Amino acid sequence: MRAGFIRALMDLAKTDERIFLLVGDVGYSLVEPFAQGFPRRFINVGIAEQNMMGIATGLAMSGKIVFAYSLANFPTFRCVEQIRNDVCYHNANVKIVASGGGLVYGALGVTHHVTEDLAIMRALPNMTVIAPGDPIEAALATREAAEFPGPCYLRLARTGDPVVHEAVPDFQIGKAITVRNGDDITLVASGGILYNTVQAAKQLEQKGIKPRVLSMHTVKPLDAEALLAAATETKAIITIEEHSIIGGLGGAVAEVLAESGISGIAFRRVGIKDCFCFEVGSQAYLCKYYSLSAEDIVNEAIHLLKGV
Amino acid sequence: MSEISVEKYQALARQTRVRVLRMIHRAQSSHVGTSLSAADLLTVLYNRVLRLDPARPDWPDRDRFILSKGHGCAVVYAVLAEKGFFPRDWLETFYLDGSHLPGHITRSVPGVEASTGSLGHGLSIGCGMALVGKREEQPYRVFVLLSDGECDEGSTWEAALFAPHHHLDNIIAIVDYNKIQSFGTVKEVLDLEPLASKWQAFGWATREIDGHDFEQIEKALLSVPFEPGRPSCIIAHTVKGKGVSFMEGQLAWHYKPPNDEQLAQALAELGVFG
Ligand SMILES: [Mg+2]
């Protein structure tokens, strides 16, 4: 996703002089082409994320489109008040980009696990929250975010994430992508876990279950229309995210469903269950450990469908 | 802008203090001391230094002024109204239900560049504006007024590192060093001394002035940047509550508003009777 992001940003910067890239002393072997190609529109602010968000706001208030990039929780939790008061309160044209979303930094430990960001960013007024599902979506999301006037949070995974889409999908902020169609159960995923979700869907199909898969790349504003269609056209809904089950995709979908007036929807949230991931291991290992593997999603789906 | 005599500055500042006292009395709000300590600095800034056009608050070449100590908004609102950025009768609604003027400075008010209120934000926003000005060779300058208390915030020092590194000689930090913060004197709570040396060591061309001496304020503000290629810092030694004898240097006036009797006494000290 990182490569998709930087390539799209380079393309944008070539034609739009307003594009700036700020980094918090990160981006080794990623952002160098941008720094060399557009030295007057690149700033490494140092390890100072609070200042980065203030600078980004000041740049945006001077007519720039600012991408502020850092890793893990650094561009969100470290500076959440600057994001609220500076970026969002001023409705500044700042795109906050976090690399390493979810459990990407697995063995680096809890400080580097990005597992509550969607909940926090979603709560901020004026903020649009996007977690692309694969590298293709990441590039499209970067372009859409640049076009969109106002604060965006873009949660990326890593370099070399698996590609999910066989063709370039129609990508619009706030519009879910239907990755597979079916009418038994709907699997709704945000972020890189879309890959496991599609793997799970394939396994379910082999068992004769027809799942619908939605890439809910925009967590806010949420595509309520796609969800309500799923709630009426399929028997059950499962949300899948590399994030706490509190307040992120699962929470957002639950809010829509609970207020929809549609009764008897079978619903489950697959995610990290309000805990820190103390287990040591890679992203794949931790996803398995915390029940986010394709097999776990399959089991959850079968279990949920038994009850309907 | 044309020259202004000390007498004229004094009259303007007195009028601003009277307005501030009336606003805070009417609203029964807080932070009168911090508005009074900055009144003389703002009088010189808005009448002699800042290149502004009240009819065009978004004129691209205007100087930017950011009040980073957002709780000191009353004095800025009073000055902006005097300069014609918005109707003067708005001041009578300050802090009250349905007003345009909240108790921390807000960008929706004409003439206000940035919303602040949480300390340690303004200098970073100013650095972003100054960076664009510098890289695109635009004529505007960015003035940021900080409190001494917000020099406790780490983010202030992140911004203080940034500006000299990028040679932002178009940004000017002014510290309203009134020696009192929220819960005590600066010396008691978290001593900033030697404050001027700290800014100097961070790379800012730094001068210390008496923040109530109009000649010193004007001289400093008209000679920025103090050194080409470096940001300027003015440590303005001020008195919290300046101009009202019983408010001067008193922590309580960070919080309490004057009652009717105290207002009358304060106004009398400023030459307004009845
Ligand atoms: Mg103070």
Coordinates of C-alpha atoms and ligand atoms in Angstrom, one line a residue:
Chain A
M1 CA 0.0 0.0 0.0
R2 CA 2.9 2.4 0.7
A3 CA 4.2 2.0 -2.8
G4 CA 0.7 2.7 -4.2
F5 CA 0.4 5.7 -2.0
I6 CA 3.7 7.3 -2.9
R7 CA 3.3 6.6 -6.6
A8 CA -0.1 8.2 -6.6
L9 CA 1.2 11.2 -4.6
M10 CA 4.1 11.7 -7.0
D11 CA 1.7 11.7 -10.0
L12 CA -0.5 14.3 -8.2
A13 CA 2.4 16.5 -7.3
K14 CA 3.6 16.6 -10.9
T15 CA 0.4 18.3 -11.9
D16 CA -0.7 20.0 -8.7
E17 CA 1.7 22.5 -7.2
R18 CA -0.3 22.7 -4.0
I19 CA 0.7 19.2 -2.9
F20 CA 3.1 19.1 0.1
L21 CA 4.5 16.0 1.9
L22 CA 5.5 16.2 5.5
V23 CA 7.1 13.3 7.3
G24 CA 8.0 12.8 10.9
D25 CA 11.5 11.6 10.3
V26 CA 10.3 8.4 8.7
G27 CA 9.8 7.0 5.1
Y28 CA 13.3 5.5 4.5
S29 CA 13.4 4.0 1.0
L30 CA 9.9 5.2 0.3
V31 CA 9.7 9.0 0.2
E32 CA 13.1 9.8 -1.3
P33 CA 11.8 10.2 -4.9
F34 CA 9.3 12.7 -3.7
A35 CA 11.9 14.6 -1.7
Q36 CA 14.3 14.7 -4.7
G37 CA 11.6 15.5 -7.2
F38 CA 9.8 18.2 -5.2
P39 CA 12.4 19.5 -2.6
R40 CA 10.5 22.7 -2.0
R41 CA 7.3 20.8 -1.2
F42 CA 8.8 18.2 1.1
I43 CA 9.6 18.7 4.7
N44 CA 11.0 16.2 7.2
V45 CA 9.8 18.0 10.4
G46 CA 11.8 15.7 12.7
I47 CA 10.4 13.5 15.4
A48 CA 7.9 16.1 16.4
E49 CA 4.4 15.0 15.5
Q50 CA 2.5 17.7 17.4
N51 CA 4.5 20.3 15.5
M52 CA 3.9 18.4 12.2
M53 CA 0.1 18.8 12.6
G54 CA 0.4 22.5 13.4
I55 CA 2.7 23.1 10.5
A56 CA 0.4 21.1 8.2
T57 CA -2.5 23.3 9.3
G58 CA -0.5 26.4 8.7
L59 CA 0.4 25.2 5.2
A60 CA -3.2 24.2 4.5
M61 CA -4.4 27.6 5.7
S62 CA -1.9 29.1 3.1
G63 CA -3.6 27.2 0.3
K64 CA -1.7 23.9 0.2
I65 CA -2.9 20.3 0.1
V66 CA -0.8 18.7 2.8
F67 CA 0.0 15.0 3.3
A68 CA 1.4 14.4 6.8
Y69 CA 3.0 11.0 6.9
S70 CA 4.3 8.9 9.8
L71 CA 4.2 5.4 11.2
A72 CA 2.0 3.5 13.6
N73 CA 0.3 5.7 16.2
F74 CA 2.7 8.6 15.9
P75 CA 0.6 10.7 13.5
T76 CA -2.6 10.1 15.4
F77 CA -2.4 9.4 19.1
R78 CA 0.8 11.4 19.7
C79 CA -0.9 14.5 18.4
V80 CA -4.6 13.9 18.6
E81 CA -5.3 17.3 20.1
Q82 CA -3.5 19.0 17.3
I83 CA -5.5 16.9 14.9
R84 CA -8.7 18.0 16.7
N85 CA -8.0 21.7 17.4
D86 CA -5.7 22.5 14.5
V87 CA -6.6 20.3 11.6
C88 CA -10.3 19.5 12.2
Y89 CA -11.5 22.6 13.9
H90 CA -10.0 24.7 11.1
N91 CA -11.3 22.2 8.5
A92 CA -7.8 22.3 7.1
N93 CA -6.9 20.5 3.9
V94 CA -4.6 18.0 5.7
K95 CA -4.4 14.3 4.9
I96 CA -2.9 12.3 7.7
V97 CA -1.3 9.2 6.5
A98 CA -0.5 6.4 9.0
S99 CA 1.7 3.5 7.7
G100 CA 1.6 0.2 9.5
G101 CA -2.1 0.1 10.3
G102 CA -3.4 -2.8 12.4
L103 CA -0.9 -5.4 13.3
V104 CA 1.6 -4.7 10.5
Y105 CA 4.4 -4.1 13.0
G106 CA 3.6 -7.4 14.8
A107 CA 6.7 -8.3 16.6
L108 CA 7.7 -4.7 17.3
G109 CA 5.1 -4.8 20.0
V110 CA 2.1 -3.0 21.5
T111 CA 3.5 0.5 21.1
H112 CA 3.5 0.0 17.3
H113 CA 0.2 -1.8 17.0
V114 CA -2.4 0.6 15.4
T115 CA -5.6 -0.9 16.8
E116 CA -7.7 2.0 18.1
D117 CA -7.0 4.7 15.4
L118 CA -10.2 4.3 13.4
A119 CA -12.3 4.8 16.5
I120 CA -10.5 7.9 17.6
M121 CA -10.3 9.5 14.1
R122 CA -13.9 8.7 13.4
A123 CA -15.0 10.6 16.5
L124 CA -13.5 13.9 15.2
P125 CA -15.9 16.3 13.4
N126 CA -14.9 17.1 9.8
M127 CA -12.6 14.1 9.6
T128 CA -13.0 11.5 6.8
V129 CA -11.6 8.1 7.7
I130 CA -10.3 5.8 5.0
A131 CA -8.6 2.4 5.3
P132 CA -7.9 1.0 1.8
G133 CA -8.2 -2.8 1.4
D134 CA -5.2 -3.3 -1.0
P135 CA -2.5 -1.5 -2.9
I136 CA -4.9 -0.6 -5.7
E137 CA -7.3 0.9 -3.3
A138 CA -4.5 2.7 -1.6
A139 CA -3.5 4.5 -4.8
L140 CA -7.1 5.4 -5.6
A141 CA -7.7 6.6 -2.0
T142 CA -4.7 8.9 -2.2
R143 CA -6.0 10.5 -5.4
E144 CA -9.5 10.8 -3.9
A145 CA -8.2 12.3 -0.7
A146 CA -6.2 14.9 -2.5
E147 CA -9.3 15.9 -4.5
F148 CA -11.5 16.0 -1.3
P149 CA -11.4 19.4 0.4
G150 CA -10.9 18.9 4.1
P151 CA -9.2 16.6 6.7
C152 CA -8.8 12.9 5.8
Y153 CA -7.2 10.1 7.7
L154 CA -5.6 7.5 5.5
R155 CA -4.6 4.2 7.1
L156 CA -2.2 2.2 5.1
A157 CA -0.7 -1.2 5.9
R158 CA 2.8 -2.1 4.6
T159 CA 4.8 -2.5 1.5
G160 CA 3.9 -5.6 -0.5
D161 CA 0.4 -6.2 0.8
P162 CA -1.5 -8.7 -1.4
V163 CA -3.5 -7.3 -4.2
V164 CA -7.2 -8.2 -3.9
H165 CA -8.8 -6.5 -6.9
E166 CA -8.4 -8.2 -10.3
A167 CA -9.5 -5.1 -12.1
V168 CA -9.3 -1.4 -11.0
P169 CA -12.5 -0.8 -9.0
D170 CA -14.6 2.3 -9.0
F171 CA -13.4 4.1 -5.9
Q172 CA -15.4 6.8 -4.3
I173 CA -15.0 8.1 -0.8
G174 CA -18.0 6.9 1.2
K175 CA -19.0 4.2 -1.3
A176 CA -18.3 0.6 -0.4
I177 CA -16.9 -1.6 -3.1
T178 CA -18.7 -4.9 -3.7
V179 CA -15.8 -7.3 -4.1
R180 CA -18.0 -10.5 -4.4
N181 CA -21.7 -10.8 -4.6
G182 CA -23.8 -13.2 -2.7
D183 CA -27.0 -13.4 -0.7
D184 CA -26.3 -15.7 2.3
I185 CA -24.1 -13.5 4.4
T186 CA -22.3 -10.2 4.1
L187 CA -18.6 -9.9 5.1
V188 CA -17.7 -6.2 5.6
A189 CA -14.0 -5.4 5.8
S190 CA -11.9 -2.3 6.3
G191 CA -8.2 -2.2 5.6
G192 CA -5.7 -4.9 4.6
I193 CA -7.7 -7.6 6.3
L194 CA -9.9 -7.5 3.1
Y195 CA -7.5 -10.1 1.8
N196 CA -8.2 -12.6 4.6
T197 CA -11.9 -11.8 4.1
V198 CA -11.9 -12.6 0.4
Q199 CA -10.0 -15.9 1.2
A200 CA -12.7 -16.7 3.7
A201 CA -15.4 -16.0 1.2
K202 CA -13.7 -18.4 -1.3
Q203 CA -13.7 -21.1 1.4
L204 CA -17.4 -20.4 2.2
E205 CA -18.3 -20.7 -1.4
Q206 CA -16.6 -24.2 -1.5
K207 CA -19.0 -25.1 1.3
G208 CA -22.0 -23.9 -0.7
I209 CA -22.5 -20.6 1.2
K210 CA -22.7 -17.5 -0.9
P211 CA -21.1 -14.6 0.8
R212 CA -21.2 -11.0 -0.3
V213 CA -17.9 -9.1 0.4
L214 CA -17.9 -5.4 0.9
S215 CA -14.7 -3.4 1.0
M216 CA -15.8 -0.6 3.4
H217 CA -12.7 1.4 2.7
T218 CA -14.3 4.5 4.0
V219 CA -15.2 4.1 7.7
K220 CA -16.5 7.7 7.9
P221 CA -18.8 8.7 6.2
L222 CA -20.0 5.1 6.3
D223 CA -21.9 3.7 3.3
A224 CA -25.2 3.1 5.1
E225 CA -27.0 2.4 1.8
A226 CA -24.8 -0.7 1.1
L227 CA -25.2 -1.9 4.7
L228 CA -29.0 -1.6 4.7
A229 CA -29.1 -3.4 1.4
A230 CA -26.9 -6.2 2.9
A231 CA -29.2 -6.2 6.0
T232 CA -32.3 -6.9 3.8
E233 CA -30.8 -9.0 1.0
T234 CA -28.5 -11.3 3.1
K235 CA -29.2 -13.2 6.3
A236 CA -26.3 -12.0 8.4
I237 CA -23.5 -9.4 8.6
I238 CA -20.0 -9.8 9.9
T239 CA -17.5 -6.9 10.2
I240 CA -13.8 -7.6 10.0
E241 CA -11.1 -5.2 11.0
E242 CA -7.5 -5.3 12.3
H243 CA -8.7 -3.0 15.0
S244 CA -10.4 -3.1 18.4
I245 CA -14.0 -4.2 18.1
I246 CA -14.8 -1.0 20.0
G247 CA -15.6 2.1 18.0
G248 CA -14.1 1.2 14.6
L249 CA -15.8 -0.4 11.6
G250 CA -17.7 -2.8 13.8
G251 CA -19.0 -0.1 16.1
A252 CA -19.9 2.1 13.1
V253 CA -21.8 -0.6 11.4
A254 CA -23.6 -1.6 14.6
E255 CA -24.8 2.0 15.0
V256 CA -26.3 2.0 11.5
L257 CA -27.9 -1.4 11.9
A258 CA -29.3 -0.6 15.4
E259 CA -30.9 2.6 14.2
S260 CA -32.1 1.1 10.9
G261 CA -35.4 -0.4 12.2
I262 CA -34.6 -3.6 10.5
S263 CA -35.1 -6.3 13.1
G264 CA -33.5 -9.6 13.6
I265 CA -30.2 -9.0 11.8
A266 CA -27.6 -11.6 12.8
F267 CA -24.5 -9.5 13.4
R268 CA -20.9 -10.1 14.6
R269 CA -17.8 -8.0 14.9
V270 CA -14.5 -9.7 14.2
G271 CA -11.6 -7.7 15.5
I272 CA -9.3 -7.4 18.5
K273 CA -11.3 -7.9 21.7
D274 CA -10.4 -4.8 23.8
C275 CA -6.9 -6.0 24.8
F276 CA -3.3 -5.2 24.1
C277 CA -1.6 -7.9 21.9
F278 CA 1.1 -9.1 24.2
E279 CA 1.8 -12.1 22.1
V280 CA 5.0 -11.8 20.1
G281 CA 4.9 -12.5 16.4
S282 CA 4.4 -11.4 12.8
Q283 CA 1.3 -9.8 11.5
A284 CA 0.1 -13.1 10.1
Y285 CA 0.9 -14.9 13.4
L286 CA -0.9 -12.3 15.4
C287 CA -3.9 -12.3 13.1
K288 CA -4.2 -16.0 13.7
Y289 CA -3.6 -15.6 17.4
Y290 CA -6.3 -13.0 17.7
S291 CA -8.8 -14.9 15.5
L292 CA -8.5 -12.7 12.4
S293 CA -7.4 -15.4 9.9
A294 CA -9.5 -16.5 7.0
E295 CA -10.4 -19.8 8.8
D296 CA -11.6 -17.8 11.8
I297 CA -13.8 -15.7 9.6
V298 CA -15.2 -18.8 8.0
N299 CA -16.0 -20.3 11.4
E300 CA -17.6 -17.1 12.6
A301 CA -19.8 -17.1 9.5
I302 CA -20.9 -20.7 9.8
H303 CA -21.6 -20.2 13.5
L304 CA -23.6 -17.1 12.9
L305 CA -25.6 -18.6 10.0
K306 CA -26.6 -21.6 12.2
G307 CA -28.6 -19.2 14.4
V308 CA -30.7 -17.7 11.6
Chain B
M1 CA 1.8 53.3 8.7
S2 CA 2.3 56.7 10.1
E3 CA 4.1 57.6 13.3
I4 CA 2.2 57.6 16.5
S5 CA 3.1 59.5 19.7
V6 CA 3.5 57.9 23.0
E7 CA 0.5 59.9 24.2
K8 CA -1.6 58.5 21.4
Y9 CA -0.5 55.0 22.2
Q10 CA -1.4 55.5 25.8
A11 CA -4.9 56.8 24.9
L12 CA -5.5 53.9 22.5
A13 CA -4.3 51.3 25.1
R14 CA -6.4 53.0 27.8
Q15 CA -9.5 52.7 25.6
T16 CA -8.8 49.1 24.9
R17 CA -8.4 48.3 28.6
V18 CA -11.7 50.0 29.3
R19 CA -13.4 47.9 26.7
V20 CA -11.8 44.7 28.0
L21 CA -12.9 45.4 31.5
R22 CA -16.4 46.2 30.4
M23 CA -16.6 43.0 28.3
I24 CA -15.3 40.7 31.1
H25 CA -17.5 42.4 33.7
R26 CA -20.6 42.1 31.5
A27 CA -19.9 38.4 30.7
Q28 CA -18.6 37.6 34.2
S29 CA -15.9 35.6 32.5
S30 CA -12.3 35.0 33.3
H31 CA -8.8 35.9 32.1
V32 CA -8.9 39.7 32.6
G33 CA -5.2 39.7 33.8
T34 CA -3.8 38.1 30.6
S35 CA -5.8 40.6 28.4
L36 CA -4.5 43.6 30.3
S37 CA -0.8 42.4 30.2
A38 CA -1.0 42.2 26.4
A39 CA -2.9 45.4 25.8
D40 CA 0.1 47.6 25.1
L41 CA 1.8 45.1 22.8
L42 CA -1.4 44.7 20.8
T43 CA -1.9 48.5 20.6
V44 CA 1.5 48.9 18.9
L45 CA 1.0 45.8 16.7
Y46 CA -2.4 46.8 15.3
N47 CA -1.8 50.5 15.0
R48 CA 1.8 50.7 13.7
V49 CA 3.2 47.3 12.8
L50 CA 0.8 44.8 11.1
R51 CA 0.0 45.4 7.5
L52 CA -3.7 44.7 7.3
D53 CA -6.8 45.8 5.5
P54 CA -9.9 45.4 7.7
A55 CA -12.1 45.5 4.5
R56 CA -10.2 42.5 3.2
P57 CA -9.5 40.1 6.0
D58 CA -8.3 37.5 3.5
W59 CA -5.9 39.8 1.6
P60 CA -3.1 37.4 0.6
D61 CA -0.3 39.8 1.5
R62 CA -1.6 40.7 4.9
D63 CA 0.6 40.1 7.9
R64 CA -0.6 37.2 10.1
F65 CA -1.2 37.6 13.8
I66 CA -1.8 34.5 15.9
L67 CA -2.8 34.7 19.5
S68 CA -1.4 31.4 20.8
K69 CA -2.6 32.3 24.3
G70 CA -6.2 31.9 23.1
H71 CA -7.7 32.8 26.5
G72 CA -6.4 36.3 26.1
C73 CA -9.0 36.9 23.3
A74 CA -10.9 39.8 24.9
V75 CA -8.2 42.3 24.2
V76 CA -7.8 41.0 20.6
Y77 CA -11.5 41.3 20.0
A78 CA -11.5 44.8 21.4
V79 CA -8.6 45.8 19.1
L80 CA -10.1 44.1 16.0
A81 CA -13.4 45.9 16.6
E82 CA -11.6 49.2 17.0
K83 CA -9.8 48.6 13.7
G84 CA -13.1 47.9 12.0
F85 CA -13.0 44.2 11.4
F86 CA -16.4 43.7 12.8
P87 CA -19.1 46.0 14.4
R88 CA -18.1 47.3 17.8
D89 CA -21.4 46.3 19.4
W90 CA -20.3 42.7 19.0
L91 CA -18.1 43.3 22.0
E92 CA -21.1 43.8 24.2
T93 CA -22.1 40.2 23.5
F94 CA -18.7 38.7 24.3
Y95 CA -19.0 35.2 25.9
L96 CA -22.8 35.5 26.2
D97 CA -25.3 33.1 24.7
G98 CA -25.5 33.3 20.9
S99 CA -22.5 35.6 20.6
H100 CA -20.0 35.6 17.7
L101 CA -17.2 36.0 20.3
P102 CA -16.3 32.9 22.4
G103 CA -14.0 32.8 25.4
H104 CA -11.1 31.5 23.4
I105 CA -10.1 33.1 20.1
T106 CA -11.8 31.6 17.1
R107 CA -11.1 32.0 13.4
S108 CA -14.8 32.5 12.6
V109 CA -14.3 36.1 13.9
P110 CA -13.2 38.4 11.1
G111 CA -9.5 39.3 11.4
V112 CA -8.6 36.2 13.5
E113 CA -6.2 33.9 11.7
A114 CA -6.3 30.8 13.9
S115 CA -8.4 29.3 16.6
T116 CA -6.5 28.5 19.7
G117 CA -7.3 27.8 23.4
S118 CA -5.2 24.8 24.2
L119 CA -1.7 26.1 24.8
G120 CA 1.3 25.3 22.6
H121 CA -0.5 25.2 19.2
G122 CA -0.1 28.7 17.8
L123 CA 3.6 28.7 17.0
S124 CA 3.4 25.6 14.9
I125 CA 0.6 26.9 12.8
G126 CA 2.5 30.1 12.4
C127 CA 5.6 28.2 11.3
G128 CA 3.5 26.5 8.6
M129 CA 2.3 29.9 7.3
A130 CA 5.8 31.4 7.5
L131 CA 7.3 28.4 5.6
V132 CA 4.9 29.1 2.7
G133 CA 5.7 32.8 2.8
K134 CA 9.4 32.0 2.7
R135 CA 9.5 29.4 0.1
E136 CA 7.2 31.4 -2.2
E137 CA 8.8 34.7 -1.4
Q138 CA 5.6 36.3 -0.3
P139 CA 5.8 39.6 1.6
Y140 CA 3.8 38.8 4.7
R141 CA 5.2 38.3 8.2
V142 CA 3.8 36.0 10.9
F143 CA 3.5 37.4 14.5
V144 CA 2.7 34.9 17.2
L145 CA 1.9 36.0 20.8
L146 CA 2.6 33.4 23.4
S147 CA 2.1 33.3 27.1
D148 CA 4.8 32.4 29.5
G149 CA 2.7 29.5 30.8
E150 CA 2.7 27.9 27.3
C151 CA 6.4 27.8 27.3
D152 CA 5.8 24.8 29.6
E153 CA 4.4 22.9 26.6
G154 CA 6.8 20.7 24.8
S155 CA 5.1 21.5 21.5
T156 CA 6.1 25.1 21.9
W157 CA 9.7 23.9 21.8
E158 CA 9.2 21.6 18.8
A159 CA 8.1 24.7 16.9
A160 CA 11.0 26.7 18.4
L161 CA 13.4 24.1 16.9
F162 CA 11.7 24.2 13.5
A163 CA 11.7 27.9 12.7
P164 CA 15.5 28.5 12.9
H165 CA 16.3 25.3 11.1
H166 CA 14.2 26.5 8.2
H167 CA 15.6 30.1 8.4
L168 CA 12.1 31.5 8.9
D169 CA 13.1 35.1 9.4
N170 CA 9.5 36.1 8.6
I171 CA 8.1 34.8 11.9
I172 CA 8.2 36.7 15.2
A173 CA 7.4 35.1 18.5
I174 CA 6.4 37.5 21.3
V175 CA 6.3 36.1 24.8
D176 CA 4.0 38.0 27.1
Y177 CA 6.1 37.3 30.1
N178 CA 3.8 38.4 32.9
K179 CA 5.4 36.0 35.3
I180 CA 2.1 34.4 36.4
Q181 CA 0.6 31.2 35.0
S182 CA -2.6 29.3 35.9
F183 CA -1.8 28.2 39.5
G184 CA 1.1 30.4 40.6
T185 CA 4.0 32.4 39.6
V186 CA 6.2 31.0 36.8
K187 CA 9.1 30.8 39.2
E188 CA 7.1 28.7 41.6
V189 CA 5.4 26.4 39.1
L190 CA 8.1 25.7 36.5
D191 CA 10.8 28.2 36.3
L192 CA 11.6 29.3 32.7
E193 CA 14.7 31.3 33.5
P194 CA 16.9 32.0 31.8
L195 CA 14.2 32.4 29.2
A196 CA 15.8 34.7 26.7
S197 CA 18.9 32.5 26.7
K198 CA 16.7 29.5 25.9
W199 CA 15.1 31.1 22.8
Q200 CA 18.6 32.4 21.8
A201 CA 20.1 28.9 22.2
F202 CA 17.3 27.5 20.1
G203 CA 18.4 29.8 17.3
W204 CA 16.0 32.8 17.6
A205 CA 17.4 36.3 17.5
T206 CA 16.1 37.4 20.8
R207 CA 15.5 40.8 22.5
E208 CA 14.1 41.6 25.8
I209 CA 11.9 44.6 26.3
D210 CA 9.6 46.2 28.8
G211 CA 6.2 45.2 27.3
H212 CA 4.6 48.3 28.7
D213 CA 7.1 50.9 27.3
F214 CA 5.7 52.0 23.9
E215 CA 9.0 53.2 22.6
Q216 CA 10.7 49.9 23.4
I217 CA 7.8 47.9 21.9
E218 CA 7.7 50.0 18.8
K219 CA 11.4 49.9 18.3
A220 CA 11.6 46.1 18.6
L221 CA 8.6 45.4 16.4
L222 CA 9.7 47.8 13.7
S223 CA 13.2 46.2 13.5
V224 CA 12.2 42.6 12.8
P225 CA 13.8 40.5 11.6
F226 CA 16.6 41.2 14.0
E227 CA 19.0 39.1 12.0
P228 CA 18.5 38.0 8.4
G229 CA 17.9 34.3 8.1
R230 CA 16.8 33.8 11.7
P231 CA 13.4 34.1 13.4
S232 CA 12.9 36.8 15.9
C233 CA 11.8 36.4 19.5
I234 CA 10.7 39.3 21.7
I235 CA 10.6 38.5 25.4
A236 CA 8.2 41.2 26.6
H237 CA 8.4 41.7 30.4
T238 CA 4.9 42.6 31.4
V239 CA 2.7 42.8 34.5
K240 CA -0.4 40.6 34.7
G241 CA -3.5 42.9 35.1
K242 CA -1.5 45.9 34.0
G243 CA -3.3 49.2 34.4
V244 CA -5.6 48.4 37.3
S245 CA -3.7 48.7 40.6
F246 CA -5.6 46.0 42.4
M247 CA -5.3 43.4 39.6
E248 CA -1.6 43.9 38.9
G249 CA 0.5 40.8 39.7
Q250 CA -2.5 39.0 41.3
L251 CA -3.2 35.3 40.4
A252 CA -6.9 35.7 41.3
W253 CA -7.5 37.8 38.3
H254 CA -6.7 34.9 36.0
Y255 CA -10.0 33.6 37.2
K256 CA -12.4 36.1 38.7
P257 CA -14.3 38.8 36.9
P258 CA -14.8 42.3 38.4
N259 CA -18.0 43.0 40.2
D260 CA -19.8 46.4 39.7
E261 CA -17.8 48.1 42.4
Q262 CA -14.5 46.7 41.2
L263 CA -15.3 47.7 37.6
A264 CA -16.1 51.3 38.7
Q265 CA -12.8 51.5 40.6
A266 CA -10.9 50.0 37.7
L267 CA -12.4 52.4 35.2
A268 CA -11.8 55.3 37.5
E269 CA -8.1 54.4 37.5
L270 CA -8.2 54.5 33.7
G271 CA -9.8 57.9 33.8
V272 CA -13.4 56.9 33.2
F273 CA -16.0 58.0 35.8
G274 CA -19.6 57.3 36.1
Ligands
MG1 MG 1.5 34.3 32.2

